[in-house]
mmCIF file of C-alpha atoms in Angstrom:
data_model
loop_
_atom_site.group_PDB
_atom_site.id
_atom_site.type_symbol
_atom_site.label_atom_id
_atom_site.label_comp_id
_atom_site.label_asym_id
_atom_site.label_seq_id
_atom_site.Cartn_x
_atom_site.Cartn_y
_atom_site.Cartn_z
ATOM 1 C CA MET A 13 26.274 24.418 -20.088
ATOM 2 C CA SER A 14 25.811 27.332 -22.488
ATOM 3 C CA ASP A 15 23.830 26.362 -25.564
ATOM 4 C CA ASN A 16 26.405 27.943 -27.904
ATOM 5 C CA ARG A 17 28.983 25.460 -26.735
ATOM 6 C CA ILE A 18 26.965 22.452 -27.782
ATOM 7 C CA LYS A 19 28.051 21.060 -31.132
ATOM 8 C CA VAL A 20 25.229 19.706 -33.284
ATOM 9 C CA ASN A 21 25.441 16.067 -34.443
ATOM 10 C CA ALA A 22 28.367 15.249 -32.167
ATOM 11 C CA ASP A 23 29.056 13.624 -28.820
ATOM 12 C CA PRO A 24 32.549 14.940 -27.968
ATOM 13 C CA ASP A 25 32.389 13.852 -24.309
ATOM 14 C CA HIS A 26 31.119 10.369 -25.204
ATOM 15 C CA LEU A 27 28.017 10.752 -23.098
ATOM 16 C CA LEU A 28 26.212 8.113 -25.121
ATOM 17 C CA ASP A 29 28.738 5.458 -24.142
ATOM 18 C CA ARG A 30 27.071 5.106 -20.738
ATOM 19 C CA ILE A 31 23.497 4.997 -22.055
ATOM 20 C CA LYS A 32 21.726 1.629 -21.824
ATOM 21 C CA CYS A 33 18.169 2.858 -22.561
ATOM 22 C CA PHE A 34 16.728 5.552 -24.806
ATOM 23 C CA ALA A 35 13.372 6.980 -23.750
ATOM 24 C CA LEU A 36 11.964 8.303 -26.993
ATOM 25 C CA ASP A 37 9.297 10.857 -27.611
ATOM 26 C CA MET A 38 7.183 9.791 -30.554
ATOM 27 C CA ASP A 39 5.598 12.405 -32.830
ATOM 28 C CA GLY A 40 8.320 14.747 -34.091
ATOM 29 C CA THR A 41 11.093 12.473 -32.852
ATOM 30 C CA ILE A 42 10.475 9.035 -34.363
ATOM 31 C CA TYR A 43 7.626 9.732 -36.780
ATOM 32 C CA LEU A 44 5.492 12.529 -38.185
ATOM 33 C CA GLY A 45 1.880 11.421 -38.507
ATOM 34 C CA GLU A 46 2.086 7.976 -40.118
ATOM 35 C CA GLN A 47 5.519 8.490 -41.655
ATOM 36 C CA TRP A 48 8.838 7.473 -40.127
ATOM 37 C CA ILE A 49 11.314 10.324 -39.768
ATOM 38 C CA ASP A 50 14.187 9.599 -42.120
ATOM 39 C CA GLY A 51 16.599 7.148 -40.464
ATOM 40 C CA ALA A 52 14.419 6.460 -37.440
ATOM 41 C CA ARG A 53 14.083 2.731 -38.135
ATOM 42 C CA ASP A 54 17.841 2.490 -38.708
ATOM 43 C CA PHE A 55 18.371 4.219 -35.356
ATOM 44 C CA LEU A 56 16.086 1.775 -33.529
ATOM 45 C CA ASN A 57 17.866 -1.147 -35.164
ATOM 46 C CA ARG A 58 21.263 0.263 -34.193
ATOM 47 C CA VAL A 59 20.165 0.693 -30.574
ATOM 48 C CA GLU A 60 19.284 -2.996 -30.386
ATOM 49 C CA GLU A 61 22.384 -4.084 -32.324
ATOM 50 C CA THR A 62 24.553 -2.422 -29.695
ATOM 51 C CA GLY A 63 22.789 -4.291 -26.849
ATOM 52 C CA ARG A 64 20.810 -1.288 -25.686
ATOM 53 C CA LYS A 65 17.067 -0.901 -25.319
ATOM 54 C CA TYR A 66 14.515 1.749 -26.137
ATOM 55 C CA VAL A 67 11.056 2.682 -24.905
ATOM 56 C CA PHE A 68 8.551 5.094 -26.339
ATOM 57 C CA MET A 69 7.228 7.757 -23.948
ATOM 58 C CA THR A 70 4.112 9.872 -24.554
ATOM 59 C CA ASN A 71 2.190 12.396 -22.497
ATOM 60 C CA ASN A 72 -0.953 11.864 -24.566
ATOM 61 C CA SER A 73 -3.621 10.349 -22.276
ATOM 62 C CA SER A 74 -6.376 10.495 -24.870
ATOM 63 C CA LYS A 75 -5.222 7.276 -26.550
ATOM 64 C CA SER A 76 -4.928 3.792 -25.154
ATOM 65 C CA ALA A 77 -1.773 1.750 -25.417
ATOM 66 C CA ASP A 78 -3.464 -0.421 -28.050
ATOM 67 C CA VAL A 79 -3.790 2.642 -30.346
ATOM 68 C CA TYR A 80 -0.020 3.092 -30.264
ATOM 69 C CA PHE A 81 0.677 -0.621 -30.663
ATOM 70 C CA ASP A 82 -1.665 -0.730 -33.686
ATOM 71 C CA LYS A 83 -0.146 2.363 -35.243
ATOM 72 C CA LEU A 84 3.429 1.152 -34.881
ATOM 73 C CA GLU A 85 2.464 -2.244 -36.255
ATOM 74 C CA ARG A 86 0.836 -0.584 -39.308
ATOM 75 C CA MET A 87 4.136 1.198 -39.785
ATOM 76 C CA GLY A 88 6.030 -2.114 -39.604
ATOM 77 C CA LEU A 89 7.247 -2.150 -35.995
ATOM 78 C CA LYS A 90 5.992 -4.495 -33.292
ATOM 79 C CA ILE A 91 6.918 -3.570 -29.753
ATOM 80 C CA ARG A 92 6.390 -5.259 -26.389
ATOM 81 C CA PRO A 93 3.940 -3.760 -23.845
ATOM 82 C CA GLU A 94 6.812 -2.733 -21.535
ATOM 83 C CA GLN A 95 8.278 -0.613 -24.369
ATOM 84 C CA LEU A 96 5.446 1.923 -24.183
ATOM 85 C CA ILE A 97 5.321 4.468 -21.374
ATOM 86 C CA THR A 98 2.197 6.670 -21.229
ATOM 87 C CA SER A 99 1.229 9.381 -18.782
ATOM 88 C CA GLY A 100 -1.922 7.367 -18.115
ATOM 89 C CA HIS A 101 0.026 4.306 -17.061
ATOM 90 C CA ALA A 102 2.397 6.391 -14.960
ATOM 91 C CA THR A 103 -0.634 7.963 -13.258
ATOM 92 C CA VAL A 104 -2.071 4.554 -12.464
ATOM 93 C CA ASP A 105 1.318 3.564 -10.958
ATOM 94 C CA PHE A 106 1.309 6.754 -8.844
ATOM 95 C CA LEU A 107 -2.239 6.044 -7.636
ATOM 96 C CA LYS A 108 -1.427 2.494 -6.597
ATOM 97 C CA LYS A 109 1.525 3.707 -4.572
ATOM 98 C CA ASN A 110 -0.035 6.784 -3.019
ATOM 99 C CA PHE A 111 -3.805 6.241 -3.026
ATOM 100 C CA PRO A 112 -4.299 2.463 -2.897
ATOM 101 C CA GLY A 113 -7.942 1.463 -3.170
ATOM 102 C CA LYS A 114 -9.204 5.035 -3.325
ATOM 103 C CA LYS A 115 -12.142 5.861 -5.576
ATOM 104 C CA VAL A 116 -11.316 8.110 -8.538
ATOM 105 C CA PHE A 117 -13.326 10.602 -10.530
ATOM 106 C CA LEU A 118 -11.612 10.371 -13.907
ATOM 107 C CA LEU A 119 -11.996 13.179 -16.409
ATOM 108 C CA GLY A 120 -10.972 11.111 -19.380
ATOM 109 C CA ASN A 121 -12.332 9.605 -22.554
ATOM 110 C CA PRO A 122 -13.669 6.019 -22.871
ATOM 111 C CA MET A 123 -10.292 4.621 -23.953
ATOM 112 C CA LEU A 124 -8.529 5.897 -20.823
ATOM 113 C CA THR A 125 -11.474 4.927 -18.632
ATOM 114 C CA ALA A 126 -11.221 1.344 -19.893
ATOM 115 C CA GLU A 127 -7.471 1.283 -19.228
ATOM 116 C CA PHE A 128 -7.870 2.557 -15.654
ATOM 117 C CA GLU A 129 -10.534 -0.092 -14.978
ATOM 118 C CA LYS A 130 -8.405 -2.822 -16.570
ATOM 119 C CA MET A 131 -5.457 -1.810 -14.392
ATOM 120 C CA GLY A 132 -7.565 -2.042 -11.210
ATOM 121 C CA ILE A 133 -8.387 1.581 -10.414
ATOM 122 C CA PRO A 134 -11.881 1.933 -8.845
ATOM 123 C CA LEU A 135 -13.811 4.688 -10.595
ATOM 124 C CA ASP A 136 -16.709 6.601 -9.038
ATOM 125 C CA ASP A 137 -18.487 9.543 -10.637
ATOM 126 C CA GLU A 138 -20.601 10.393 -7.595
ATOM 127 C CA HIS A 139 -18.609 9.897 -4.378
ATOM 128 C CA PRO A 140 -14.885 9.839 -5.294
ATOM 129 C CA ASP A 141 -11.915 10.241 -2.982
ATOM 130 C CA LEU A 142 -9.829 12.133 -5.521
ATOM 131 C CA VAL A 143 -9.899 13.674 -8.997
ATOM 132 C CA ILE A 144 -7.775 12.730 -12.013
ATOM 133 C CA THR A 145 -7.849 14.949 -15.084
ATOM 134 C CA ALA A 146 -6.547 13.756 -18.454
ATOM 135 C CA PHE A 147 -6.743 14.814 -22.100
ATOM 136 C CA ASP A 148 -10.472 14.201 -22.342
ATOM 137 C CA THR A 149 -11.527 14.270 -26.007
ATOM 138 C CA SER A 150 -15.071 13.431 -24.929
ATOM 139 C CA LEU A 151 -15.368 16.476 -22.678
ATOM 140 C CA ASP A 152 -18.804 18.099 -22.376
ATOM 141 C CA TYR A 153 -20.378 20.775 -20.179
ATOM 142 C CA LYS A 154 -21.815 18.274 -17.696
ATOM 143 C CA LYS A 155 -18.336 16.851 -17.110
ATOM 144 C CA MET A 156 -16.895 20.352 -16.803
ATOM 145 C CA CYS A 157 -19.348 21.219 -14.052
ATOM 146 C CA LYS A 158 -18.820 17.936 -12.192
ATOM 147 C CA VAL A 159 -15.032 18.061 -12.168
ATOM 148 C CA CYS A 160 -15.115 21.656 -10.947
ATOM 149 C CA ASP A 161 -17.518 20.697 -8.158
ATOM 150 C CA PHE A 162 -15.154 17.981 -6.899
ATOM 151 C CA VAL A 163 -12.073 20.165 -7.204
ATOM 152 C CA ARG A 164 -13.864 23.007 -5.415
ATOM 153 C CA GLU A 165 -14.706 20.610 -2.565
ATOM 154 C CA GLY A 166 -10.975 20.207 -1.982
ATOM 155 C CA LEU A 167 -10.483 16.609 -3.146
ATOM 156 C CA PRO A 168 -6.893 15.691 -4.093
ATOM 157 C CA TYR A 169 -6.464 16.822 -7.730
ATOM 158 C CA ILE A 170 -3.969 15.048 -10.004
ATOM 159 C CA ALA A 171 -3.322 15.543 -13.707
ATOM 160 C CA THR A 172 -1.872 13.076 -16.153
ATOM 161 C CA HIS A 173 0.271 15.668 -18.000
ATOM 162 C CA PRO A 174 0.688 19.468 -18.504
ATOM 163 C CA ASP A 175 0.599 20.014 -22.294
ATOM 164 C CA PHE A 176 -1.595 22.959 -23.305
ATOM 165 C CA ASN A 177 -1.954 21.880 -26.924
ATOM 166 C CA CYS A 178 -1.785 18.638 -28.874
ATOM 167 C CA PRO A 179 -0.324 18.815 -32.406
ATOM 168 C CA THR A 180 -2.370 17.310 -35.208
ATOM 169 C CA GLU A 181 -1.884 17.147 -38.948
ATOM 170 C CA THR A 182 -4.115 20.209 -39.335
ATOM 171 C CA GLY A 183 -2.763 22.307 -36.431
ATOM 172 C CA PHE A 184 -3.188 22.334 -32.631
ATOM 173 C CA ILE A 185 -6.100 21.279 -30.476
ATOM 174 C CA PRO A 186 -6.575 22.037 -26.733
ATOM 175 C CA ASP A 187 -4.882 19.486 -24.493
ATOM 176 C CA ALA A 188 -4.878 18.705 -20.795
ATOM 177 C CA GLY A 189 -3.216 21.995 -19.774
ATOM 178 C CA SER A 190 -6.070 23.910 -21.356
ATOM 179 C CA ILE A 191 -8.515 21.848 -19.307
ATOM 180 C CA HIS A 192 -6.556 22.743 -16.160
ATOM 181 C CA ALA A 193 -6.907 26.388 -17.123
ATOM 182 C CA PHE A 194 -10.712 26.324 -17.197
ATOM 183 C CA ILE A 195 -10.806 24.403 -13.941
ATOM 184 C CA GLU A 196 -8.555 26.988 -12.388
ATOM 185 C CA ALA A 197 -10.747 29.821 -13.690
ATOM 186 C CA SER A 198 -13.739 28.292 -11.940
ATOM 187 C CA THR A 199 -12.177 26.853 -8.773
ATOM 188 C CA LYS A 200 -8.964 28.869 -8.232
ATOM 189 C CA ARG A 201 -7.032 25.606 -7.979
ATOM 190 C CA ARG A 202 -4.269 24.113 -10.048
ATOM 191 C CA PRO A 203 -3.486 20.361 -9.964
ATOM 192 C CA ASP A 204 -1.770 19.246 -6.766
ATOM 193 C CA LYS A 205 0.427 16.901 -8.817
ATOM 194 C CA VAL A 206 1.142 16.537 -12.533
ATOM 195 C CA ILE A 207 2.517 13.119 -13.563
ATOM 196 C CA GLY A 208 3.713 13.332 -17.165
ATOM 197 C CA LYS A 209 6.802 14.922 -18.740
ATOM 198 C CA PRO A 210 8.685 16.924 -17.518
ATOM 199 C CA ASN A 211 7.804 15.692 -14.022
ATOM 200 C CA ARG A 212 9.626 13.213 -11.833
ATOM 201 C CA GLU A 213 6.760 10.715 -11.549
ATOM 202 C CA ILE A 214 6.812 9.571 -15.198
ATOM 203 C CA VAL A 215 10.620 9.337 -15.037
ATOM 204 C CA GLU A 216 10.465 7.137 -11.964
ATOM 205 C CA TYR A 217 7.881 4.909 -13.645
ATOM 206 C CA THR A 218 10.104 4.629 -16.722
ATOM 207 C CA LEU A 219 13.166 3.671 -14.702
ATOM 208 C CA LYS A 220 11.116 1.023 -12.897
ATOM 209 C CA MET A 221 9.918 -0.424 -16.185
ATOM 210 C CA THR A 222 13.353 -0.412 -17.852
ATOM 211 C CA HIS A 223 15.431 -1.444 -14.794
ATOM 212 C CA CYS A 224 17.931 1.285 -15.655
ATOM 213 C CA THR A 225 19.341 4.123 -13.596
ATOM 214 C CA GLU A 226 19.167 7.821 -14.397
ATOM 215 C CA LYS A 227 22.757 7.888 -15.627
ATOM 216 C CA GLU A 228 22.055 4.924 -17.928
ATOM 217 C CA THR A 229 19.009 6.591 -19.499
ATOM 218 C CA ALA A 230 18.686 9.264 -22.214
ATOM 219 C CA MET A 231 15.517 11.243 -22.899
ATOM 220 C CA VAL A 232 15.245 12.038 -26.605
ATOM 221 C CA GLY A 233 12.678 14.502 -27.883
ATOM 222 C CA ASP A 234 11.795 17.595 -29.894
ATOM 223 C CA ARG A 235 10.181 19.681 -27.143
ATOM 224 C CA LEU A 236 12.414 21.559 -24.735
ATOM 225 C CA TYR A 237 9.840 22.237 -22.019
ATOM 226 C CA THR A 238 8.602 18.628 -21.718
ATOM 227 C CA ASP A 239 10.992 16.110 -23.288
ATOM 228 C CA ILE A 240 14.352 17.751 -22.600
ATOM 229 C CA ALA A 241 13.245 19.149 -19.254
ATOM 230 C CA ALA A 242 12.189 15.639 -18.213
ATOM 231 C CA GLY A 243 15.754 14.535 -18.919
ATOM 232 C CA VAL A 244 17.968 17.264 -17.603
ATOM 233 C CA ASN A 245 15.839 18.063 -14.542
ATOM 234 C CA ASN A 246 15.767 14.428 -13.391
ATOM 235 C CA GLY A 247 19.335 13.263 -13.865
ATOM 236 C CA LEU A 248 18.937 11.763 -17.353
ATOM 237 C CA THR A 249 20.900 12.715 -20.466
ATOM 238 C CA GLY A 250 18.711 15.160 -22.410
ATOM 239 C CA ILE A 251 19.019 14.832 -26.193
ATOM 240 C CA PHE A 252 17.297 17.485 -28.290
ATOM 241 C CA VAL A 253 16.389 16.591 -31.902
ATOM 242 C CA LEU A 254 15.512 19.232 -34.458
ATOM 243 C CA SER A 255 13.068 17.086 -36.424
ATOM 244 C CA GLY A 256 9.896 18.349 -34.716
ATOM 245 C CA GLU A 257 8.514 21.296 -32.817
ATOM 246 C CA ALA A 258 11.448 23.266 -31.344
ATOM 247 C CA GLN A 259 14.515 24.480 -33.222
ATOM 248 C CA LEU A 260 17.964 25.865 -32.427
ATOM 249 C CA LYS A 261 16.569 29.390 -32.420
ATOM 250 C CA ASP A 262 14.471 28.462 -29.399
ATOM 251 C CA LEU A 263 17.472 27.568 -27.228
ATOM 252 C CA PRO A 264 18.640 31.040 -26.161
ATOM 253 C CA ASP A 265 15.256 31.807 -24.582
ATOM 254 C CA SER A 266 14.908 28.402 -22.944
ATOM 255 C CA ASP A 267 15.722 27.704 -19.302
ATOM 256 C CA VAL A 268 16.316 24.086 -20.336
ATOM 257 C CA LYS A 269 19.654 23.331 -21.960
ATOM 258 C CA PRO A 270 20.117 19.878 -23.540
ATOM 259 C CA HIS A 271 23.256 17.831 -23.106
ATOM 260 C CA LEU A 272 23.350 16.889 -26.829
ATOM 261 C CA ILE A 273 21.710 18.162 -30.010
ATOM 262 C CA PHE A 274 21.150 16.237 -33.241
ATOM 263 C CA ASP A 275 19.318 17.163 -36.418
ATOM 264 C CA SER A 276 17.396 13.879 -36.012
ATOM 265 C CA VAL A 277 17.887 10.454 -34.482
ATOM 266 C CA LYS A 278 19.522 9.419 -37.776
ATOM 267 C CA GLN A 279 22.564 11.557 -36.929
ATOM 268 C CA MET A 280 22.906 9.755 -33.601
ATOM 269 C CA ILE A 281 23.720 6.413 -35.265
ATOM 270 C CA PRO A 282 27.461 7.030 -35.768
ATOM 271 C CA CYS A 283 27.766 7.891 -32.061
ATOM 272 C CA LEU A 284 26.273 4.613 -30.863
#
């Protein structure tokens, strides 16, 4: 579909009629910092009023699920555990299916380390069977050397997500993709598998958690190369909102073309 044929704030083909679950990016789609995007709460209410469901989906593996639960509760929304999909949780699911019982060297901060241990993943900093790299906000030179040693040895090398930068209220900070870049510079290896958006693994985990099919699920987000790509490349309906990072001017140069475009989730309400 050519991007110049997509009408903003409209669903002329009634694609939303078949949607039973909305997988929602968070920052830039539902809120900015600690502030709800205008109409976001009304949108969430409308989704539930029409008998549909929603889940939040984030690539950020530097924060535990409890951080998101607490933040949303401070903002007046209480969600159930199954309504939060993180790249960390999707990575644990992938490990349990593909590397059951294997010992993991985890390049991650204490919050993610605690989650992996709580979810039954055996961690080993000395004699691991494979390497997992995440958005490690506690990264230091000793860790950098150790992860490169294990990757250079040829151990299976899996990453939670691909984002190069993480947006903050004061600008961007290096994210997991930047960590992959320094590992590649030292070892000449890229991750064997990346779990988070836009990749299939986090989509499969989401479908398992929501009990919905691809055709029944919409991926809503403000980033073309992660959120929208996760949708359109995996059989979901990709809905691009202009309330965050990317804008209409970015579409002509993008290989990813959304199915629908809205100024924000507020404009989706009349179509539900």
